[in-house]
Coordinates of C-alpha atoms in Angstrom, one line a residue:
X504 CA -0.1 0.1 0.1
X505 CA 2.7 2.7 0.9
X506 CA 4.5 1.5 -2.4
X507 CA 1.3 2.1 -4.3
X508 CA 0.9 5.9 -2.6
X509 CA 4.4 6.3 -3.3
X510 CA 3.9 5.6 -6.7
X511 CA 0.9 7.9 -7.0
X512 CA 2.8 10.9 -5.6
X513 CA 5.4 10.4 -8.0
X514 CA 2.9 10.0 -11.0
X515 CA 1.2 13.1 -10.1
X516 CA 4.6 15.1 -9.9
X517 CA 5.9 14.0 -13.1
X518 CA 2.0 14.9 -14.6
X519 CA 2.5 18.4 -13.0
X520 CA 6.0 18.8 -14.2
X521 CA 4.9 17.7 -17.5
X522 CA 2.3 20.3 -17.4
X523 CA 4.3 23.2 -16.2
X524 CA 7.0 22.4 -19.4
X525 CA 4.1 22.6 -21.7
X526 CA 2.8 25.9 -20.5
X527 CA 6.5 27.4 -20.7
X528 CA 7.4 26.2 -24.1
X529 CA 3.4 26.4 -25.6
X530 CA 4.2 28.6 -28.5
X531 CA 1.6 31.8 -28.7
X532 CA -0.2 30.8 -25.2
X533 CA -0.4 32.3 -22.2
X534 CA 2.3 31.0 -19.5
X535 CA 1.6 30.1 -16.1
X536 CA 1.6 32.4 -13.2
X537 CA 2.4 36.2 -14.1
X538 CA 4.5 35.1 -17.4
X539 CA 4.1 37.1 -20.6
X540 CA 1.5 36.2 -23.4
X541 CA 3.7 36.1 -26.4
X542 CA 2.4 36.3 -30.1
X543 CA 5.0 34.5 -32.3
X544 CA 4.0 35.8 -36.3
X545 CA 6.2 35.5 -39.5
X546 CA 7.5 38.1 -41.8
X547 CA 9.9 38.3 -44.6
X548 CA 13.0 40.0 -43.8
X549 CA 13.6 43.5 -42.8
X550 CA 16.5 46.0 -43.9
X551 CA 15.4 48.9 -41.3
X552 CA 12.8 49.5 -38.5
X553 CA 12.9 53.2 -38.9
X554 CA 9.4 54.5 -39.6
X555 CA 10.0 57.1 -42.2
X556 CA 12.5 54.3 -44.4
X557 CA 9.9 51.5 -43.9
X558 CA 6.4 52.1 -44.6
X559 CA 4.9 48.9 -45.8
X560 CA 5.6 46.6 -42.7
X561 CA 4.1 45.8 -39.7
X562 CA 6.8 46.4 -36.8
X563 CA 7.7 49.9 -37.7
X564 CA 3.5 50.7 -37.0
X565 CA 4.1 48.8 -33.9
X566 CA 7.1 50.5 -32.5
X567 CA 6.1 54.4 -33.6
X568 CA 3.0 56.4 -34.0
X569 CA 2.3 59.3 -36.0
X570 CA 0.3 62.4 -35.4
X571 CA -2.7 60.3 -37.1
X572 CA -3.6 56.9 -37.7
X573 CA -5.9 55.0 -39.9
X574 CA -8.9 53.3 -37.8
X575 CA -10.8 50.1 -39.2
X576 CA -12.7 51.8 -41.9
X577 CA -9.4 53.6 -43.3
X578 CA -10.0 57.0 -41.9
X579 CA -7.2 59.3 -40.9
X580 CA -8.0 59.8 -36.8
X581 CA -6.2 61.4 -33.9
X582 CA -3.0 59.5 -32.8
X583 CA -0.1 61.3 -30.9
X584 CA -2.4 64.7 -31.8
X585 CA -5.4 65.1 -29.5
X586 CA -6.9 67.3 -32.0
X587 CA -6.2 69.6 -34.7
X588 CA -7.4 72.4 -36.8
X589 CA -7.0 73.5 -40.3
X590 CA -7.1 77.0 -41.7
X591 CA -7.8 76.7 -45.2
X592 CA -7.3 80.2 -46.0
X593 CA -3.8 80.1 -44.8
X594 CA -3.4 76.3 -45.7
X595 CA -2.2 76.0 -41.8
X596 CA -2.7 72.9 -39.8
X597 CA -2.7 73.2 -35.9
X598 CA -1.9 70.2 -34.1
X599 CA -2.5 70.0 -30.4
X600 CA -0.3 66.9 -29.0
X601 CA -0.9 64.5 -26.2
X602 CA 0.7 65.6 -23.1
X603 CA 1.1 62.3 -21.3
X604 CA 3.4 60.7 -24.0
X605 CA 7.0 59.4 -23.8
X606 CA 9.5 57.9 -25.7
X607 CA 10.5 54.3 -25.2
X608 CA 13.7 55.6 -23.3
X609 CA 11.6 57.4 -21.1
X610 CA 12.3 61.4 -22.4
X611 CA 9.2 63.3 -23.4
X612 CA 7.6 63.8 -26.5
X613 CA 7.2 67.3 -28.1
X614 CA 6.2 69.2 -30.7
X615 CA 10.6 69.4 -31.9
X616 CA 10.0 65.6 -32.7
X617 CA 7.2 66.4 -34.9
X618 CA 9.0 69.2 -36.5
X619 CA 12.1 67.2 -36.9
X620 CA 10.9 64.4 -38.7
X621 CA 8.5 66.9 -41.0
X622 CA 11.8 68.5 -42.0
X623 CA 14.0 65.2 -42.8
X624 CA 11.1 63.9 -44.8
X625 CA 10.9 67.4 -46.8
X626 CA 14.4 68.7 -46.8
X627 CA 17.0 65.8 -46.5
X628 CA 18.2 65.1 -49.9
X629 CA 20.0 61.9 -48.9
X630 CA 17.0 60.2 -47.4
X631 CA 15.8 57.4 -49.7
X632 CA 12.3 57.0 -49.1
X633 CA 9.3 56.5 -51.5
X634 CA 7.2 58.7 -49.6
X635 CA 9.0 62.2 -49.7
X636 CA 7.0 63.4 -52.6
X637 CA 3.9 62.9 -50.1
X638 CA 5.5 66.1 -48.0
X639 CA 6.8 68.2 -50.3
X640 CA 3.7 70.7 -50.1
X641 CA 4.8 71.3 -46.5
X642 CA 6.2 74.9 -46.7
X643 CA 7.1 75.2 -43.1
X644 CA 6.6 73.1 -39.5
X645 CA 6.4 75.9 -36.7
X646 CA 6.7 74.8 -32.9
X647 CA 4.5 77.0 -31.0
X648 CA 5.2 74.8 -27.7
X649 CA 6.1 71.8 -26.5
X650 CA 2.4 70.4 -27.0
X651 CA 1.3 72.6 -30.3
X652 CA 2.9 72.4 -34.0
X653 CA 1.7 74.2 -36.8
X654 CA 2.4 72.7 -40.4
X655 CA 1.7 75.0 -43.1
X656 CA 1.4 74.1 -46.9
X657 CA 2.6 75.7 -49.8
X658 CA -0.6 74.6 -51.5
X659 CA -3.5 72.8 -51.2
X660 CA -2.9 69.1 -50.4
X661 CA -6.0 67.0 -50.0
X662 CA -4.1 63.9 -48.4
X663 CA -2.0 65.4 -45.9
X664 CA -4.0 64.0 -42.7
X665 CA -3.5 60.8 -44.2
X666 CA 0.3 61.4 -45.1
X667 CA 0.8 62.3 -41.3
X668 CA -0.2 58.8 -40.2
X669 CA 3.8 58.0 -40.7
X670 CA 6.0 57.5 -37.7
X671 CA 7.5 60.3 -35.9
X672 CA 11.2 59.9 -34.8
X673 CA 13.0 61.4 -31.9
X674 CA 14.9 64.2 -32.5
X675 CA 17.2 63.7 -29.5
X676 CA 18.4 60.7 -30.3
X677 CA 18.8 61.2 -34.2
X678 CA 19.5 65.2 -34.7
X679 CA 23.0 65.7 -36.6
X680 CA 23.2 62.0 -37.9
X681 CA 22.9 60.2 -41.2
X682 CA 19.5 58.7 -40.8
X683 CA 20.1 56.5 -43.5
X684 CA 22.9 54.6 -42.0
X685 CA 22.5 55.2 -38.0
X686 CA 22.2 52.2 -35.7
X687 CA 19.0 53.5 -34.8
X688 CA 17.8 51.8 -37.5
X689 CA 18.3 48.7 -36.1
X690 CA 17.7 49.7 -32.4
X691 CA 14.8 52.0 -32.6
X692 CA 13.4 53.8 -29.9
X693 CA 9.5 54.7 -30.5
X694 CA 6.3 56.1 -28.8
X695 CA 4.3 53.2 -30.1
X696 CA 2.1 50.2 -28.7
X697 CA 5.5 47.9 -28.4
X698 CA 9.1 48.5 -27.7
X699 CA 12.4 47.0 -29.7
X700 CA 14.1 44.6 -27.5
X701 CA 16.5 42.7 -29.8
X702 CA 17.3 41.7 -33.6
X703 CA 18.8 38.8 -34.6
X704 CA 19.8 39.3 -38.0
X705 CA 17.7 37.1 -40.5
X706 CA 16.1 35.1 -37.3
X707 CA 13.9 37.2 -35.5
X708 CA 12.7 40.5 -34.4
X709 CA 11.7 40.8 -30.8
X710 CA 9.2 43.5 -28.9
X711 CA 7.9 43.9 -25.7
X712 CA 4.7 45.8 -24.6
X713 CA 5.1 49.5 -23.8
X714 CA 3.8 49.8 -20.2
X715 CA 3.7 53.9 -20.6
X716 CA 1.8 53.6 -23.7
X717 CA -0.6 56.6 -23.9
X718 CA -3.3 54.7 -25.2
X719 CA -5.3 51.4 -24.5
X720 CA -2.5 48.9 -23.7
X721 CA -2.2 45.9 -25.1
X722 CA -3.5 42.5 -23.6
X723 CA -0.4 40.4 -25.5
X724 CA 2.7 41.5 -23.7
X725 CA 5.6 40.0 -25.9
X726 CA 5.5 40.0 -29.8
X727 CA 8.2 37.9 -32.1
X728 CA 8.4 38.4 -35.3
X729 CA 10.2 35.1 -37.2
X730 CA 12.1 36.0 -40.3
X731 CA 10.4 33.1 -42.8
X732 CA 10.3 34.7 -45.9
X733 CA 9.2 31.8 -48.2
X734 CA 5.7 31.2 -48.2
X735 CA 5.5 27.3 -47.9
X736 CA 7.9 27.5 -44.7
X737 CA 5.3 29.8 -43.0
X738 CA 2.6 27.4 -43.2
X739 CA 5.2 24.2 -42.2
X740 CA 5.9 26.2 -39.4
X741 CA 2.2 26.8 -38.5
X742 CA 1.4 23.3 -38.3
X743 CA 4.6 22.6 -36.4
X744 CA 3.7 25.0 -33.6
X745 CA 6.8 27.3 -34.5
X746 CA 4.6 30.2 -35.2
X747 CA 1.1 31.2 -34.2
X748 CA 0.2 33.6 -36.9
X749 CA 1.4 34.5 -40.7
X750 CA 0.2 35.7 -44.1
X751 CA -0.3 32.7 -46.3
X752 CA -0.6 32.5 -50.0
X753 CA -4.2 31.2 -51.0
X754 CA -2.9 27.5 -51.5
X755 CA -1.4 26.8 -48.2
X756 CA -3.9 28.8 -46.2
X757 CA -6.7 26.3 -47.8
X758 CA -4.8 23.4 -46.0
X759 CA -5.7 25.2 -42.7
X760 CA -9.5 25.7 -43.1
X761 CA -10.8 22.4 -41.8
X762 CA -8.4 22.4 -39.1
X763 CA -9.9 22.8 -36.2
X764 CA -7.0 24.2 -34.5
X765 CA -6.4 27.1 -36.2
X766 CA -8.8 30.3 -37.7
X767 CA -8.4 31.5 -41.4
X768 CA -8.7 35.2 -41.2
X769 CA -10.1 36.2 -44.5
X770 CA -9.1 39.9 -45.5
X771 CA -10.0 42.0 -48.5
X772 CA -6.8 44.3 -49.5
X773 CA -6.2 46.8 -52.2
X774 CA -2.9 45.1 -53.1
X775 CA -3.1 43.9 -56.6
X776 CA -0.5 42.0 -58.7
X777 CA 0.7 43.1 -62.1
X778 CA 3.5 43.1 -64.9
X779 CA 5.5 45.9 -64.5
X780 CA 7.7 47.3 -66.9
X781 CA 10.5 49.0 -66.8
X782 CA 11.0 52.2 -69.3
X783 CA 14.4 52.5 -68.4
X784 CA 15.3 49.2 -70.5
X785 CA 15.7 49.6 -74.1
X786 CA 12.9 47.3 -75.2
X787 CA 10.0 49.3 -73.7
X788 CA 11.5 52.5 -74.8
X789 CA 11.1 51.2 -78.3
X790 CA 7.5 52.7 -79.5
X791 CA 6.4 49.2 -80.8
X792 CA 7.1 47.9 -77.8
X793 CA 5.6 50.4 -75.7
X794 CA 2.0 50.3 -77.7
X795 CA 2.0 46.5 -76.9
X796 CA 0.9 47.5 -73.1
X797 CA -2.8 48.4 -73.7
X798 CA -3.1 45.0 -75.8
X799 CA -1.3 42.7 -73.8
X800 CA -4.0 42.5 -71.1
X801 CA -6.6 41.0 -73.8
X802 CA -4.0 37.8 -73.9
X803 CA -4.7 37.3 -70.8
X804 CA -7.1 35.2 -68.8
X805 CA -7.4 36.7 -65.5
X806 CA -9.9 34.8 -63.9
X807 CA -8.0 32.2 -64.3
X808 CA -5.1 33.4 -62.3
X809 CA -7.8 33.8 -59.6
X810 CA -8.9 30.7 -60.0
X811 CA -5.9 28.6 -59.9
X812 CA -3.0 30.5 -58.6
X813 CA -5.1 32.0 -56.1
X814 CA -7.7 29.6 -55.2
X815 CA -10.5 32.1 -55.8
X816 CA -9.1 34.5 -53.2
X817 CA -9.0 37.8 -55.5
X818 CA -10.5 39.4 -58.2
X819 CA -9.4 40.2 -61.7
X820 CA -7.5 43.7 -61.6
X821 CA -8.2 46.5 -64.1
X822 CA -7.3 49.9 -62.2
X823 CA -5.0 50.9 -59.3
X824 CA -7.9 52.5 -57.5
X825 CA -10.3 49.5 -58.5
X826 CA -10.7 48.4 -54.4
X827 CA -11.5 52.4 -53.6
X828 CA -15.3 52.3 -53.8
X829 CA -15.3 56.6 -53.8
X830 CA -13.3 57.1 -56.6
X831 CA -13.3 54.0 -58.7
X832 CA -14.2 54.2 -62.5
X833 CA -15.8 51.4 -63.5
X834 CA -16.6 52.0 -67.0
X835 CA -13.1 51.6 -68.5
X836 CA -11.5 49.1 -70.5
X837 CA -11.2 46.2 -68.2
X838 CA -9.1 44.0 -70.9
X839 CA -11.0 41.0 -70.1
X840 CA -9.8 38.0 -71.6
X841 CA -10.3 38.2 -75.5
X842 CA -8.3 36.2 -78.0
X843 CA -9.7 37.1 -81.2
X844 CA -9.7 41.4 -80.3
X845 CA -6.1 40.8 -78.8
X846 CA -5.5 39.4 -82.8
X847 CA -7.3 42.1 -84.2
X848 CA -5.1 44.6 -82.4
X849 CA -2.1 43.2 -83.0
X850 CA -2.7 43.1 -86.8
X851 CA -3.6 46.8 -86.2
X852 CA -0.1 47.4 -84.8
X853 CA 1.2 45.5 -87.4
X854 CA 2.8 42.2 -86.0
X855 CA 2.6 38.9 -87.9
X856 CA 2.9 35.4 -86.9
X857 CA 5.9 34.0 -87.7
X858 CA 6.6 30.4 -88.8
X859 CA 7.1 29.4 -85.1
X860 CA 3.9 31.1 -83.9
X861 CA 5.4 34.0 -82.3
X862 CA 4.7 37.5 -83.4
X863 CA 7.1 39.7 -85.2
X864 CA 7.6 42.8 -86.5
X865 CA 10.1 44.7 -89.0
X866 CA 12.2 41.2 -88.5
X867 CA 12.3 40.9 -84.5
X868 CA 10.4 38.6 -82.6
X869 CA 7.8 39.5 -79.5
X870 CA 10.3 38.0 -76.9
X871 CA 11.0 39.5 -73.5
X872 CA 11.6 38.8 -69.8
X873 CA 9.7 39.0 -66.3
X874 CA 11.4 38.6 -63.1
X875 CA 9.7 36.9 -60.2
X876 CA 11.2 36.8 -56.8
X877 CA 12.0 32.9 -55.9
X878 CA 10.6 33.1 -52.3
X879 CA 7.0 34.6 -53.5
X880 CA 5.3 31.7 -54.5
X881 CA 2.1 33.5 -56.0
X882 CA 4.0 35.8 -58.2
X883 CA 6.0 33.2 -59.8
X884 CA 3.2 30.8 -60.4
X885 CA 1.3 34.0 -62.0
X886 CA 4.6 34.5 -63.9
X887 CA 4.2 30.9 -65.5
X888 CA 0.7 30.9 -66.3
X889 CA 0.7 34.4 -68.0
X890 CA 3.8 33.2 -69.9
X891 CA 2.1 30.1 -71.1
X892 CA -1.2 32.0 -72.1
X893 CA 0.9 34.3 -73.7
X894 CA 2.7 31.6 -75.6
X895 CA -0.5 30.0 -76.8
X896 CA -1.3 33.5 -78.6
X897 CA 2.0 34.2 -79.9
X898 CA 3.9 36.4 -77.4
X899 CA 7.0 34.8 -75.9
X900 CA 7.6 36.0 -72.4
X901 CA 10.2 34.1 -70.3
X902 CA 10.3 34.2 -66.7
X903 CA 13.2 34.6 -65.0
X904 CA 13.0 33.4 -61.2
X905 CA 15.6 35.2 -59.0
X906 CA 16.4 36.0 -55.2
X907 CA 16.0 39.9 -55.8
X908 CA 15.1 42.1 -58.4
X909 CA 18.0 43.0 -60.9
X910 CA 16.6 46.8 -60.9
X911 CA 19.2 47.8 -63.7
X912 CA 19.0 45.6 -66.0
X913 CA 15.4 43.9 -65.7
X914 CA 12.9 44.3 -68.8
X915 CA 9.8 43.3 -66.6
X916 CA 9.0 42.0 -63.1
X917 CA 5.9 41.1 -61.2
X918 CA 4.7 44.0 -59.6
X919 CA 2.8 44.9 -56.1
X920 CA 1.5 48.1 -55.0
X921 CA -1.6 49.0 -53.0
X922 CA -4.1 52.1 -52.3
X923 CA -5.9 51.1 -49.2
X924 CA -6.5 54.7 -47.7
X925 CA -6.3 58.1 -49.7
X926 CA -6.2 57.2 -53.1
X927 CA -3.2 59.9 -53.6
X928 CA -1.2 57.5 -51.8
X929 CA -0.8 54.5 -54.3
X930 CA -1.0 56.8 -57.2
X931 CA 1.1 60.4 -57.0
X932 CA 4.5 58.9 -55.6
X933 CA 4.0 55.8 -57.9
X934 CA 3.2 57.4 -61.7
X935 CA 4.4 61.1 -61.6
X936 CA 6.9 61.8 -63.7
X937 CA 10.1 61.5 -61.4
X938 CA 8.1 61.0 -58.4
X939 CA 9.9 59.6 -55.0
X940 CA 8.3 55.8 -55.7
X941 CA 8.0 55.6 -59.6
X942 CA 10.5 52.7 -59.7
X943 CA 9.9 52.0 -63.4
X944 CA 10.5 55.7 -64.9
X945 CA 6.6 55.7 -66.1
X946 CA 5.9 59.0 -67.2
X947 CA 2.6 60.4 -68.9
X948 CA 1.7 64.4 -69.0
X949 CA -2.3 63.5 -68.7
X950 CA -1.4 61.3 -65.4
X951 CA 0.9 63.8 -64.1
X952 CA -1.8 66.4 -64.7
X953 CA -4.8 64.6 -63.1
X954 CA -3.1 63.6 -60.0
X955 CA -1.8 67.1 -59.5
X956 CA -5.3 68.3 -59.8
X957 CA -6.6 65.7 -57.3
X958 CA -4.2 66.3 -54.7
X959 CA -4.5 69.8 -55.1
X960 CA -8.1 70.4 -54.3
X961 CA -10.5 69.6 -51.1
X962 CA -13.6 69.5 -53.2
X963 CA -15.1 66.1 -53.6
X964 CA -16.5 66.4 -57.0
X965 CA -13.3 68.1 -58.3
X966 CA -11.4 65.5 -56.7
X967 CA -13.5 62.3 -58.6
X968 CA -13.5 64.3 -61.7
X969 CA -9.9 64.0 -61.4
X970 CA -9.6 60.8 -60.9
X971 CA -11.6 60.1 -63.5
X972 CA -9.5 61.8 -65.6
X973 CA -6.0 59.8 -64.0
X974 CA -8.1 56.6 -64.6
X975 CA -9.1 57.1 -68.2
X976 CA -5.2 58.6 -69.1
X977 CA -4.0 55.3 -67.3
X978 CA -5.9 53.0 -68.8
X979 CA -4.8 54.2 -72.5
X980 CA -1.2 54.4 -71.7
X981 CA -1.2 51.5 -68.6
X982 CA 2.1 51.6 -66.1
X983 CA 1.8 48.1 -66.2
X984 CA -0.5 45.2 -67.3
X985 CA -3.0 44.5 -64.4
X986 CA -3.6 40.9 -63.2
X987 CA -5.5 40.6 -59.9
X988 CA -6.4 41.8 -56.6
X989 CA -5.5 39.7 -53.8
X990 CA -7.3 38.5 -50.6
X991 CA -5.1 38.3 -47.3
X992 CA -5.2 35.4 -45.9
X993 CA -4.0 35.4 -42.3
X994 CA -4.0 31.8 -40.5
X995 CA -3.7 32.0 -36.5
X996 CA -4.1 29.1 -33.9
X997 CA -7.4 29.0 -32.6
X998 CA -6.2 31.0 -29.4
X999 CA -5.8 33.9 -31.1
X1000 CA -8.6 36.7 -31.0
X1001 CA -8.9 40.0 -32.3
X1002 CA -8.6 40.5 -36.1
X1003 CA -11.2 42.4 -37.6
X1004 CA -11.3 41.1 -41.0
X1005 CA -13.7 43.9 -42.6
X1006 CA -10.7 46.2 -42.7
X1007 CA -9.0 46.7 -46.0
X1008 CA -5.2 46.5 -45.7
X1009 CA -2.7 47.4 -47.9
X1010 CA 0.4 46.0 -49.7
X1011 CA 1.4 42.5 -48.7
X1012 CA -1.8 42.9 -46.9
X1013 CA 0.0 45.1 -44.3
X1014 CA -2.2 46.8 -41.5
X1015 CA -3.5 43.8 -39.8
X1016 CA -2.3 44.7 -36.4
X1017 CA -4.2 48.2 -36.7
X1018 CA -5.8 47.0 -33.7
X1019 CA -3.2 45.3 -31.9
X1020 CA -4.1 46.4 -28.6
X1021 CA -8.0 44.4 -28.5
X1022 CA -6.0 41.2 -29.4
X1023 CA -5.7 38.3 -26.8
X1024 CA -4.7 35.0 -26.7
X1025 CA -7.0 32.6 -25.0

């Protein structure tokens, strides 16, 4: 009997020890006692965590705060600012700042930090940021006192409030520094919901909750970002318990839909994929080749891309503003799949089919290449499918799968872009001649004029008219060959609550953590 009692005591001790071990090592669960709730999610690698140098990825939005932020409906609302006024006569914004904000190092946040950040964006010629053209209409930033700052514009800019959602940087740590190369970019200090802890290059970034945060404090105390750029590897890590949450491509997400241990959060996004062409490359500088861009769309079965590559998780694309209900112009030519019209247009342009079944003109075959990065499975699959569709109709598009884009020599690439908030943010910087994010060197005077008109008015009806003009001009002379809009298929363990799937997300489905303070791990 004594032996039995001893055995039972021993067995119970073993069970309790194992239970404690599970609680300690379980990924994404609340640990025993007062230990942290941890969310581990997957991401591609980072070059910088500086908010004005990295405007697409999730971590800077957790570390930094802006004067404004976007709510779940995409509206610009106050963040570091408690309120603001706008004097349209003098084009002056007056922002009143929260008085209880400190930087993660304990120093007070003041209006000087706002001026410092905006001065960098508008005056620092060495700054390599795709957003700088969004701030060129700021004429002056005036510090009134520690908690009041005036932003004076040189001309109307209807997108300015949305642009002021960019993260503010600490003057006391960066004044006089080379912002492009300072160690701050790998060891940032912000005012946001989470504080930076560590960065193991190529492996992980760790954040901890900012308990001095001025707003609602998150339930999740620690966030670990694991660097897993390969989409298939993310799915494998979810299955093995290595991560709790990840954006997956549609095919990988499908495998989790009937798994009771996971939840698939399906978001709409403003994120499209297209064949982008480099106008720096001699091939597309040739007028005969450039004239093909409005025509090639008829040779692409976009619905087949959505059905096969995206497993139905997307929409055929025709315009950069297609997901903007207020400003989208549905009457433009959607370039739906039409082989006969494609052949007709090619004949009108003087192209004829050669003996090998490939179009030619003036003795030159219609042959070009498109790059897709090897870790972006959906882009690779899209490129391959479009190449096969083209080949059937006489266009030779070779797919070059690369670890990173060869910007100086590439002819074309599978490109991605998004305009989830004000339409200016996904158009002006990308399509205006020589604008800060116009990587393909696209240029069209009618597009330039329409986008300047849209940015420069506060009249909604005039803006709509201007964006209609933009979409008509862009449709006639497209910068890209549009393919599809993607849904954002995030997969998380069933212990995660809080993501709001009625929110329209941005490029690479960014913005999912907009309400991280409302998330929890059960």
